[in-house]
Amino acid sequence: MKDLLWNAIESLDDDLLAEHVEKRDSPKDAAFGQQKKGIRPLRAALIAATAALLSAMLLFTLLFDRTPYAFMDHEGFYQINTGNRTDPAFRHAEDLVTPDELSPIPVTGTIPESITVNGETLAVKDCLLHQGATLLYGLDAEKYTIPFINDHTSPTVTVDALTGRVTGIENVAIDHSPGLGKTAEDYIGYARTAVLTYLPYLDGEGLRIKNYASMLDHSSPNAYGFILFDYYLGDIRTALRVSVFFGGGTIFSIGVYDYFDLSSLDGTPVIDREEHETLLTSFADYACGDMTEIQKTVSDGVLVMGAKGRYAMSYTMTLTAEDPDGKEHTQIFTLEIELD
Amino acid sequence: MKSGSILKSDQEIIALFFARDEQAIRETDLKYRSYLLSVAKNFIHDSEDAAECLNDTYFDVWQKIPPARPSHLKSFLAVIARRCAIDRFKEKTAGKRLPPSMAVPLSELEEVLFHPTEQHELLEAKELATLISRFLKGLPEHSRYLFLSRYYDGKPTKTIAREEKRSVSTVNKELKKLRSDLKDYLTKEGYPV
């Protein structure tokens, strides 16, 4: 019977289906396929105001902030620094969102069981993963969300308002999976799903997607996993960068560095497992040096990251724990995505 | 799309179809080849099959336009390409024909529309499709969108709820109502449910 139904559904009226596909794939900003008409004046004003606010925050951060930070360079490697932030493109991720701007999204999987407060390990009572406000500065593009990847994420696709071409995908297959012990294959699997899911939206020949998947050691209960894409549309290189990852006082920023050459569209990684291992080692040497030292450096649970770009999205996870006196403590960890 | 190429507008391409000018196919291919290949690849992963599927798509579109004059050519092509891809998918996977993503949504419809002991093997999918199409056309836009999101796109209700900024239970309730309305409609039209 399912076959009959499936055949029937697939044989529905062409115009009806085309109208649906059009609606589904068009920019939406409200329920049931209501379509955007472009960046409205109010939105443009808000964007400008946001940009101004961010500039002020950035300036403040540059002048006064002395926290350690990590970032990924243009080769996809992570660098971790302490002390002064000298690059004006770097910002304090936690400054980018406020709780009011956050809306909860469903979280599945295992949440961290404990957080460290003043050196003491406290059991986590509550965990909330927020999707932060998307901050758009001066980008003349529409943004909209395309459904589905996995339960953890709500991917956003940026479409050039003039050409209708996809110019950016962010928040794809981001998985918050602290302590789950996921493997690199898991993350790469997510990435592959994401890539294949989004291919219909990527219009252009010579498409090449470079996928970086980060697998965390999970020795840290508060660690994050993430995935990001670099992709190429013809001669246009659009890079999407994600960085994050430390929480609760430890860093395990082990990067699995994976490329999918999707010119063949089959999602086959072009770097094999052995090369992964080499990259992992070189990454650790390059970015972290003495891991123990780095852990000490961020022992206060500072989370700062940055990447060059004009466009950012943040995810924040709030963990709440209660100490023996019944006092509640929260720790917030933020994930930020930037497009450069 | 190669940079520097001048692409015809959709209206110009449709006009070529109406003039029965084979250039219509070439222009369609130039403009939408990558996109349509991507659509096909959702169901078939072999490049050769996908390319053949594209040829089927163009042939089908050539048959349909005219008389059809799609208001959204790209989406119209996507629907046809998806259908061609599914046909190939079925050929390739005989015996295990239903994609996993569609199994649950179709079970929901099946539960409401068919009693297991009924004999429906003789029913034509086309006939059913015509009736469902008519039913959908009579629905408010948002209900139609909801129905097709679930039963054509195969989206999980959780995803639909998130997209539409509604609770999962609201979406489930609306879908249940739609299934029930569909059943009533089919009964009224003399379809054995």
Coordinates of C-alpha atoms in Angstrom, one line a residue:
Chain A
M1 CA 0.0 0.0 0.0
K2 CA 2.9 2.3 0.7
D3 CA 4.1 1.9 -2.8
L4 CA 0.7 2.8 -4.1
L5 CA 0.6 5.9 -1.9
W6 CA 4.1 6.8 -2.8
N7 CA 3.3 6.6 -6.5
A8 CA 0.2 8.6 -5.9
I9 CA 2.1 11.3 -4.0
E10 CA 4.8 11.4 -6.7
S11 CA 2.1 11.7 -9.4
L12 CA 0.4 14.7 -7.9
D13 CA -0.3 17.6 -10.1
D14 CA 2.9 19.1 -11.5
D15 CA 1.9 22.7 -10.9
L16 CA 0.9 21.9 -7.3
L17 CA 4.2 20.2 -6.6
A18 CA 6.2 22.9 -8.4
E19 CA 4.4 25.6 -6.4
H20 CA 5.3 23.7 -3.2
V21 CA 9.0 23.2 -4.2
E22 CA 9.2 26.9 -5.0
K23 CA 7.7 27.9 -1.7
R24 CA 9.9 25.4 0.1
D25 CA 13.1 26.6 -1.5
S26 CA 12.4 30.3 -1.3
P27 CA 13.5 32.5 1.5
K28 CA 11.2 32.3 4.4
D29 CA 10.9 34.3 7.5
A30 CA 7.7 33.2 8.9
A31 CA 5.4 30.2 9.1
F32 CA 4.0 28.3 6.2
G33 CA 6.1 29.5 3.3
Q34 CA 5.5 33.2 3.6
Q35 CA 8.3 34.6 1.5
K36 CA 10.6 37.5 2.2
K37 CA 10.4 40.4 -0.1
G38 CA 14.0 41.5 0.4
I39 CA 15.8 43.3 3.1
R40 CA 13.3 45.8 4.4
P41 CA 14.2 49.3 5.6
L42 CA 13.6 48.4 9.2
R43 CA 15.8 45.3 8.9
A44 CA 18.5 47.3 7.1
A45 CA 18.4 49.8 10.0
L46 CA 18.7 47.0 12.5
I47 CA 21.6 45.5 10.6
A48 CA 23.3 48.9 10.6
A49 CA 22.6 49.4 14.3
T50 CA 23.9 45.9 15.0
A51 CA 27.1 46.6 13.0
A52 CA 27.6 49.8 15.0
L53 CA 27.1 48.0 18.3
L54 CA 29.4 45.2 17.3
S55 CA 32.1 47.7 16.3
A56 CA 31.8 49.4 19.7
M57 CA 32.0 46.0 21.4
L58 CA 34.9 45.0 19.4
L59 CA 36.8 48.2 20.2
F60 CA 36.0 47.7 23.9
T61 CA 37.2 44.1 23.7
L62 CA 40.4 45.0 21.9
L63 CA 41.2 47.7 24.4
F64 CA 40.3 46.0 27.6
D65 CA 40.1 42.3 27.2
R66 CA 43.1 40.2 28.0
T67 CA 41.7 36.7 27.9
P68 CA 43.2 33.9 26.0
Y69 CA 41.7 33.0 22.7
A70 CA 41.8 30.5 20.0
F71 CA 41.2 30.9 16.3
M72 CA 41.5 29.0 13.1
D73 CA 43.8 30.4 10.5
H74 CA 43.1 30.5 6.8
E75 CA 44.7 27.1 6.4
G76 CA 42.2 25.6 8.7
F77 CA 44.6 25.2 11.6
Y78 CA 43.9 26.3 15.1
Q79 CA 46.0 28.7 16.9
I80 CA 45.8 29.4 20.6
N81 CA 47.0 32.5 22.1
T82 CA 47.0 34.1 25.5
G83 CA 47.2 37.7 26.4
N84 CA 46.5 40.6 24.3
R85 CA 44.3 40.3 21.3
T86 CA 46.0 42.2 18.5
D87 CA 44.0 41.3 15.5
P88 CA 41.0 43.6 15.1
A89 CA 39.0 40.8 13.5
F90 CA 38.8 39.0 16.7
R91 CA 36.0 39.4 19.1
H92 CA 34.9 38.0 22.4
A93 CA 32.3 35.5 21.4
E94 CA 30.3 35.8 24.6
D95 CA 29.7 39.5 23.8
L96 CA 27.8 38.7 20.7
V97 CA 24.6 37.4 22.2
T98 CA 22.5 38.0 25.2
P99 CA 20.1 35.6 26.8
D100 CA 17.1 37.5 25.4
E101 CA 18.3 36.9 21.9
L102 CA 18.5 33.2 22.3
S103 CA 15.8 30.8 21.6
P104 CA 16.1 27.2 22.8
I105 CA 16.4 24.5 20.2
P106 CA 15.9 20.8 20.9
V107 CA 18.9 19.0 22.3
T108 CA 19.3 15.3 22.1
G109 CA 22.2 13.2 23.3
T110 CA 24.0 13.2 26.5
I111 CA 24.7 16.5 28.3
P112 CA 27.8 17.0 30.4
E113 CA 27.3 15.5 33.8
S114 CA 29.4 18.0 35.7
I115 CA 31.0 21.4 35.6
T116 CA 33.9 22.8 37.6
V117 CA 33.3 25.7 39.8
N118 CA 36.2 27.1 41.8
G119 CA 38.0 23.8 41.4
E120 CA 35.1 21.7 42.5
T121 CA 33.2 19.4 40.4
L122 CA 29.5 19.9 40.6
A123 CA 26.8 17.8 39.0
V124 CA 24.9 19.5 36.2
K125 CA 21.2 20.0 36.9
D126 CA 20.1 21.6 33.7
C127 CA 21.4 22.1 30.2
L128 CA 20.1 24.4 27.5
L129 CA 21.5 24.8 24.1
H130 CA 20.6 28.1 22.6
Q131 CA 20.7 29.2 19.0
G132 CA 22.2 32.7 19.1
A133 CA 21.1 35.6 17.0
T134 CA 22.6 35.7 13.6
L135 CA 24.6 38.8 13.2
L136 CA 24.7 40.2 9.8
Y137 CA 26.8 43.1 9.0
G138 CA 26.6 44.8 5.7
L139 CA 26.0 41.6 3.8
D140 CA 23.7 42.2 0.8
A141 CA 22.2 38.8 0.9
E142 CA 19.1 37.1 2.0
K143 CA 19.4 34.5 4.7
Y144 CA 17.0 31.7 5.4
T145 CA 16.9 28.4 7.1
I146 CA 16.6 25.1 5.3
P147 CA 15.2 22.3 7.4
F148 CA 16.8 19.1 8.5
I149 CA 20.2 17.9 9.1
N150 CA 20.1 16.4 12.5
D151 CA 18.3 17.1 15.7
H152 CA 21.0 19.4 16.9
T153 CA 21.1 22.0 14.3
S154 CA 19.2 24.4 12.2
P155 CA 21.3 25.2 9.2
T156 CA 21.2 28.6 7.6
V157 CA 21.8 29.2 4.0
T158 CA 22.8 32.5 2.6
V159 CA 21.5 33.3 -0.9
D160 CA 22.7 36.2 -3.0
A161 CA 19.7 38.4 -3.3
L162 CA 20.5 39.3 -6.9
T163 CA 21.5 36.1 -8.4
G164 CA 19.7 33.6 -6.2
R165 CA 22.9 31.6 -5.8
V166 CA 23.8 30.1 -2.6
T167 CA 26.8 32.0 -1.2
G168 CA 27.0 30.5 2.2
I169 CA 25.9 27.7 4.4
E170 CA 26.4 27.9 8.1
N171 CA 25.7 25.9 11.0
V172 CA 25.6 22.7 9.0
A173 CA 25.7 19.5 10.9
I174 CA 27.0 21.0 14.1
D175 CA 26.7 18.5 16.7
H176 CA 26.9 19.2 20.3
S177 CA 27.9 15.9 21.7
P178 CA 29.9 16.3 24.8
G179 CA 31.0 13.0 26.2
L180 CA 29.4 10.9 23.6
G181 CA 32.7 9.6 22.3
K182 CA 31.7 10.1 18.7
T183 CA 34.3 9.1 16.2
A184 CA 35.6 11.0 13.3
E185 CA 33.5 8.8 11.1
D186 CA 30.4 10.0 12.9
Y187 CA 31.2 13.6 12.2
I188 CA 32.2 12.9 8.6
G189 CA 29.0 11.0 8.2
Y190 CA 27.1 14.1 9.3
A191 CA 29.1 16.2 7.0
R192 CA 28.4 13.9 4.1
T193 CA 24.7 13.9 4.9
A194 CA 24.8 17.7 5.0
V195 CA 26.6 18.0 1.8
L196 CA 24.3 15.7 0.0
T197 CA 21.3 17.4 1.5
Y198 CA 22.5 20.8 0.4
L199 CA 23.7 19.9 -3.0
P200 CA 20.4 20.7 -4.6
Y201 CA 20.8 24.2 -3.3
L202 CA 24.3 24.7 -4.6
D203 CA 24.1 26.0 -8.0
G204 CA 27.2 26.0 -10.1
E205 CA 29.8 23.9 -11.8
G206 CA 33.2 23.1 -10.4
L207 CA 31.6 22.8 -7.0
R208 CA 34.1 21.7 -4.5
I209 CA 33.4 21.4 -0.9
K210 CA 36.2 21.2 1.6
N211 CA 34.9 19.8 4.8
Y212 CA 36.6 20.1 8.0
A213 CA 35.3 18.0 10.8
S214 CA 36.5 18.4 14.3
M215 CA 36.4 15.5 16.6
L216 CA 36.9 16.1 20.2
D217 CA 38.8 13.9 22.5
H218 CA 35.8 14.0 24.9
S219 CA 38.1 13.8 27.9
S220 CA 36.5 17.1 28.6
P221 CA 32.9 16.7 29.5
N222 CA 32.1 20.1 28.2
A223 CA 33.7 19.8 24.9
Y224 CA 32.0 20.6 21.7
G225 CA 32.2 19.0 18.3
F226 CA 31.8 20.9 15.1
I227 CA 32.0 20.7 11.4
L228 CA 32.5 23.3 8.9
F229 CA 32.7 23.8 5.2
D230 CA 34.9 25.5 2.8
Y231 CA 33.4 25.4 -0.6
Y232 CA 34.0 26.7 -3.9
L233 CA 31.6 27.8 -6.5
G234 CA 33.4 28.1 -9.8
D235 CA 36.1 30.6 -9.2
I236 CA 34.5 32.1 -6.2
R237 CA 35.9 30.8 -3.0
T238 CA 33.6 31.2 -0.1
A239 CA 34.9 29.9 3.1
L240 CA 32.8 29.2 6.1
R241 CA 34.7 28.8 9.3
V242 CA 33.7 27.6 12.6
S243 CA 35.7 27.5 15.6
V244 CA 35.1 26.8 19.2
F245 CA 35.6 24.4 21.7
F246 CA 36.6 24.7 25.1
G247 CA 34.5 24.6 28.0
G248 CA 34.8 24.0 31.7
G249 CA 38.5 24.5 31.8
T250 CA 40.0 22.1 29.4
I251 CA 40.9 22.2 25.8
F252 CA 40.8 19.2 23.5
S253 CA 40.8 20.8 20.2
I254 CA 41.8 17.8 18.1
G255 CA 41.0 18.6 14.5
V256 CA 40.2 16.0 12.0
Y257 CA 40.9 17.6 8.7
D258 CA 38.9 16.2 5.9
Y259 CA 38.3 17.2 2.4
F260 CA 35.5 16.0 0.2
D261 CA 36.1 16.5 -3.4
L262 CA 32.5 16.7 -4.5
S263 CA 33.2 17.2 -8.2
S264 CA 32.3 13.6 -8.4
L265 CA 29.4 14.2 -6.0
D266 CA 30.0 10.9 -4.2
G267 CA 31.3 12.4 -1.0
T268 CA 34.4 10.3 -1.0
P269 CA 37.0 11.8 1.2
V270 CA 40.2 12.5 -0.7
I271 CA 42.4 12.2 2.4
D272 CA 42.6 8.8 3.8
R273 CA 42.7 7.7 7.4
E274 CA 46.4 7.6 7.7
E275 CA 46.7 11.1 6.4
H276 CA 44.1 12.1 9.0
E277 CA 46.3 10.8 11.7
T278 CA 49.3 12.7 10.4
L279 CA 47.2 15.8 10.3
L280 CA 46.0 15.2 13.8
T281 CA 49.5 15.0 15.0
S282 CA 50.7 18.0 13.1
F283 CA 47.7 19.9 14.3
A284 CA 48.3 19.1 17.9
D285 CA 52.0 20.1 17.5
Y286 CA 51.2 23.2 15.7
A287 CA 48.2 24.5 17.6
C288 CA 48.5 23.3 21.0
G289 CA 52.1 22.5 21.9
D290 CA 52.0 21.3 25.4
M291 CA 48.4 20.4 25.9
T292 CA 48.8 20.4 29.7
E293 CA 50.0 24.0 29.6
I294 CA 47.1 25.0 27.5
Q295 CA 44.7 23.5 29.8
K296 CA 46.2 25.5 32.6
T297 CA 45.9 28.6 30.6
V298 CA 42.2 28.3 30.3
S299 CA 41.5 26.8 33.6
D300 CA 39.0 29.4 34.4
G301 CA 36.8 28.2 31.7
V302 CA 37.3 31.1 29.5
L303 CA 35.9 30.7 26.1
V304 CA 36.9 33.1 23.4
M305 CA 37.4 32.6 19.8
G306 CA 37.4 34.6 16.6
A307 CA 37.7 34.4 13.0
K308 CA 37.9 36.9 10.3
G309 CA 34.6 37.7 8.7
R310 CA 31.7 39.9 8.4
Y311 CA 29.1 37.5 9.5
A312 CA 28.6 35.5 12.6
M313 CA 26.4 33.1 14.4
S314 CA 26.7 32.0 17.9
Y315 CA 25.5 29.0 19.8
T316 CA 25.6 29.1 23.5
M317 CA 25.2 26.2 25.9
T318 CA 24.2 27.0 29.5
L319 CA 24.9 24.5 32.1
T320 CA 23.5 24.9 35.6
A321 CA 24.7 23.1 38.7
E322 CA 24.0 23.4 42.4
D323 CA 26.7 23.4 45.0
P324 CA 26.4 21.7 48.5
D325 CA 24.9 25.0 49.9
G326 CA 22.2 24.9 47.4
K327 CA 23.5 27.8 45.5
E328 CA 23.1 27.6 41.7
H329 CA 26.0 28.1 39.3
T330 CA 25.9 28.5 35.6
Q331 CA 28.5 28.2 33.0
I332 CA 28.0 29.4 29.5
F333 CA 29.9 28.1 26.5
T334 CA 29.6 29.7 23.2
L335 CA 30.1 28.5 19.7
E336 CA 30.5 31.0 17.0
I337 CA 30.4 30.6 13.3
E338 CA 31.8 33.2 10.9
L339 CA 31.9 33.5 7.2
D340 CA 34.8 35.3 5.7
Chain B
M1 CA 27.0 27.8 -14.5
K2 CA 30.2 29.1 -16.2
S3 CA 31.1 32.6 -15.5
G4 CA 30.6 34.8 -18.5
S5 CA 27.9 32.8 -20.1
I6 CA 24.7 34.7 -20.9
L7 CA 21.7 32.7 -19.7
K8 CA 18.3 33.1 -21.0
S9 CA 15.5 34.0 -18.7
D10 CA 13.0 31.3 -17.7
Q11 CA 10.3 33.1 -19.8
E12 CA 12.6 33.0 -22.9
I13 CA 13.3 29.3 -22.3
I14 CA 9.6 28.5 -22.0
A15 CA 9.0 30.5 -25.2
L16 CA 11.5 28.3 -27.0
F17 CA 9.6 25.2 -25.7
F18 CA 6.4 26.6 -27.1
A19 CA 8.1 27.3 -30.4
R20 CA 9.2 23.6 -30.4
D21 CA 12.8 24.9 -30.7
E22 CA 15.3 22.3 -29.4
Q23 CA 17.4 25.1 -28.3
A24 CA 15.1 25.1 -25.3
I25 CA 16.7 21.9 -24.1
R26 CA 20.2 23.3 -24.5
E27 CA 19.3 26.5 -22.7
T28 CA 17.6 24.5 -19.9
D29 CA 20.7 22.3 -19.6
L30 CA 23.0 25.3 -19.6
K31 CA 21.1 27.0 -16.8
Y32 CA 19.9 24.2 -14.6
R33 CA 22.1 21.1 -15.3
S34 CA 23.9 21.3 -12.0
Y35 CA 20.8 21.9 -10.0
L36 CA 18.9 19.1 -11.6
L37 CA 21.8 16.7 -11.2
S38 CA 21.8 17.5 -7.5
V39 CA 18.1 16.9 -7.3
A40 CA 18.5 13.5 -9.0
K41 CA 21.4 12.6 -6.8
N42 CA 19.2 12.7 -3.8
F43 CA 17.8 9.4 -5.0
I44 CA 20.4 8.0 -7.2
H45 CA 24.1 8.2 -6.5
D46 CA 25.6 7.0 -9.7
S47 CA 26.8 9.7 -12.0
E48 CA 25.9 7.9 -15.2
D49 CA 22.4 7.2 -14.0
A50 CA 22.0 10.8 -12.9
A51 CA 23.0 12.0 -16.3
E52 CA 20.5 9.6 -18.0
C53 CA 17.9 10.8 -15.6
L54 CA 18.6 14.3 -16.8
N55 CA 17.9 13.2 -20.3
D56 CA 14.6 11.6 -19.2
T57 CA 13.8 14.9 -17.4
Y58 CA 14.4 17.0 -20.5
F59 CA 12.4 14.6 -22.6
D60 CA 9.5 14.7 -20.1
V61 CA 9.6 18.5 -20.0
W62 CA 9.6 18.6 -23.8
Q63 CA 6.4 16.6 -23.7
K64 CA 4.8 18.7 -21.0
I65 CA 5.6 22.2 -22.3
P66 CA 3.4 23.1 -24.0
P67 CA 0.6 22.9 -23.0
A68 CA 2.0 23.4 -19.5
R69 CA 3.4 26.9 -18.9
P70 CA 5.1 26.7 -15.5
S71 CA 5.2 29.9 -13.5
H72 CA 8.4 28.7 -11.8
L73 CA 10.4 26.8 -14.3
K74 CA 13.2 25.8 -11.9
S75 CA 10.8 24.2 -9.4
F76 CA 8.8 22.6 -12.3
L77 CA 12.0 21.0 -13.5
A78 CA 12.9 19.9 -10.0
V79 CA 9.6 18.1 -9.7
I80 CA 10.1 16.3 -13.0
A81 CA 13.8 15.5 -12.2
R82 CA 12.8 14.1 -8.8
R83 CA 10.2 11.9 -10.5
C84 CA 12.6 10.6 -13.1
A85 CA 15.2 9.9 -10.3
I86 CA 12.6 8.0 -8.3
D87 CA 11.7 5.9 -11.3
R88 CA 15.4 5.0 -11.7
F89 CA 15.7 4.4 -8.0
K90 CA 12.8 2.0 -8.2
E91 CA 14.4 0.1 -11.1
K92 CA 17.6 -0.1 -9.3
T93 CA 16.2 -1.2 -5.9
A94 CA 13.4 -3.5 -6.9
G95 CA 12.1 -5.2 -3.8
K96 CA 13.3 -2.5 -1.5
R97 CA 11.8 0.5 -3.2
L98 CA 10.8 2.9 -0.6
P99 CA 13.4 5.4 0.7
P100 CA 13.6 5.1 4.5
S101 CA 12.7 8.8 4.9
M102 CA 9.3 8.2 3.3
A103 CA 8.4 5.1 5.2
V104 CA 7.0 6.7 8.3
P105 CA 5.0 9.5 6.7
L106 CA 3.5 7.0 4.3
S107 CA 2.6 4.7 7.1
E108 CA 0.5 7.5 8.6
L109 CA -1.4 7.9 5.4
E110 CA -1.8 4.2 5.0
E111 CA -3.2 3.8 8.5
V112 CA -6.0 6.2 7.8
L113 CA -6.7 5.5 4.2
F114 CA -6.6 1.8 3.9
H115 CA -7.9 -1.0 5.9
P116 CA -5.5 -3.9 5.8
T117 CA -8.1 -6.4 4.7
E118 CA -9.4 -4.3 1.8
Q119 CA -8.4 -5.1 -1.7
H120 CA -6.8 -2.1 -3.2
E121 CA -4.3 -3.6 -5.5
L122 CA -6.4 -2.8 -8.5
L123 CA -6.5 0.9 -7.7
E124 CA -4.5 3.1 -9.9
A125 CA -2.0 5.5 -8.4
K126 CA -2.9 8.0 -11.0
E127 CA -6.5 8.0 -10.0
L128 CA -5.6 8.4 -6.4
A129 CA -3.1 11.2 -7.3
T130 CA -5.8 13.1 -9.2
L131 CA -8.1 12.9 -6.2
I132 CA -5.4 14.0 -3.7
S133 CA -4.4 16.8 -6.0
R134 CA -8.0 18.1 -6.1
F135 CA -8.2 17.7 -2.3
L136 CA -5.0 19.7 -1.9
K137 CA -6.1 22.5 -4.2
G138 CA -9.1 23.0 -2.1
L139 CA -7.1 23.5 1.1
P140 CA -5.8 26.7 2.5
E141 CA -2.3 27.4 1.4
H142 CA -0.7 26.7 4.7
S143 CA -2.5 23.4 5.1
R144 CA -1.3 22.4 1.6
Y145 CA 2.2 23.3 2.5
L146 CA 2.1 21.3 5.7
F147 CA 0.7 18.2 4.0
L148 CA 3.3 18.3 1.2
S149 CA 6.1 19.0 3.6
R150 CA 5.2 15.8 5.4
Y151 CA 4.1 13.5 2.7
Y152 CA 6.0 14.7 -0.3
D153 CA 9.2 16.0 1.2
G154 CA 9.1 13.4 4.0
K155 CA 10.1 15.9 6.7
P156 CA 9.9 14.8 10.3
T157 CA 7.1 16.6 12.2
K158 CA 9.7 18.0 14.6
T159 CA 11.5 19.7 11.7
I160 CA 8.2 21.1 10.3
A161 CA 7.3 22.4 13.8
R162 CA 10.7 24.1 14.1
E163 CA 10.4 25.7 10.7
E164 CA 6.9 26.9 11.3
K165 CA 7.6 28.0 14.8
R166 CA 4.9 25.8 16.2
S167 CA 4.8 23.0 18.7
V168 CA 5.2 19.4 17.5
S169 CA 1.9 18.5 19.0
T170 CA 0.1 21.3 17.0
V171 CA 1.7 20.1 13.8
N172 CA 0.7 16.5 14.6
K173 CA -2.8 17.6 15.3
E174 CA -3.1 19.5 12.1
L175 CA -1.7 16.6 10.1
K176 CA -4.1 14.3 11.8
K177 CA -7.0 16.6 10.8
L178 CA -5.7 16.7 7.3
R179 CA -5.6 13.0 7.0
S180 CA -9.1 12.7 8.4
D181 CA -10.3 15.3 5.9
L182 CA -8.6 13.5 3.1
K183 CA -10.3 10.3 4.1
D184 CA -13.7 12.1 4.1
Y185 CA -13.0 13.6 0.8
L186 CA -12.0 10.3 -0.8
T187 CA -15.0 8.6 0.7
K188 CA -17.2 11.3 -0.8
E189 CA -15.6 10.8 -4.2
G190 CA -16.4 7.1 -4.0
Y191 CA -12.9 6.0 -3.4
P192 CA -12.9 2.9 -1.2
V193 CA -11.2 3.7 2.1

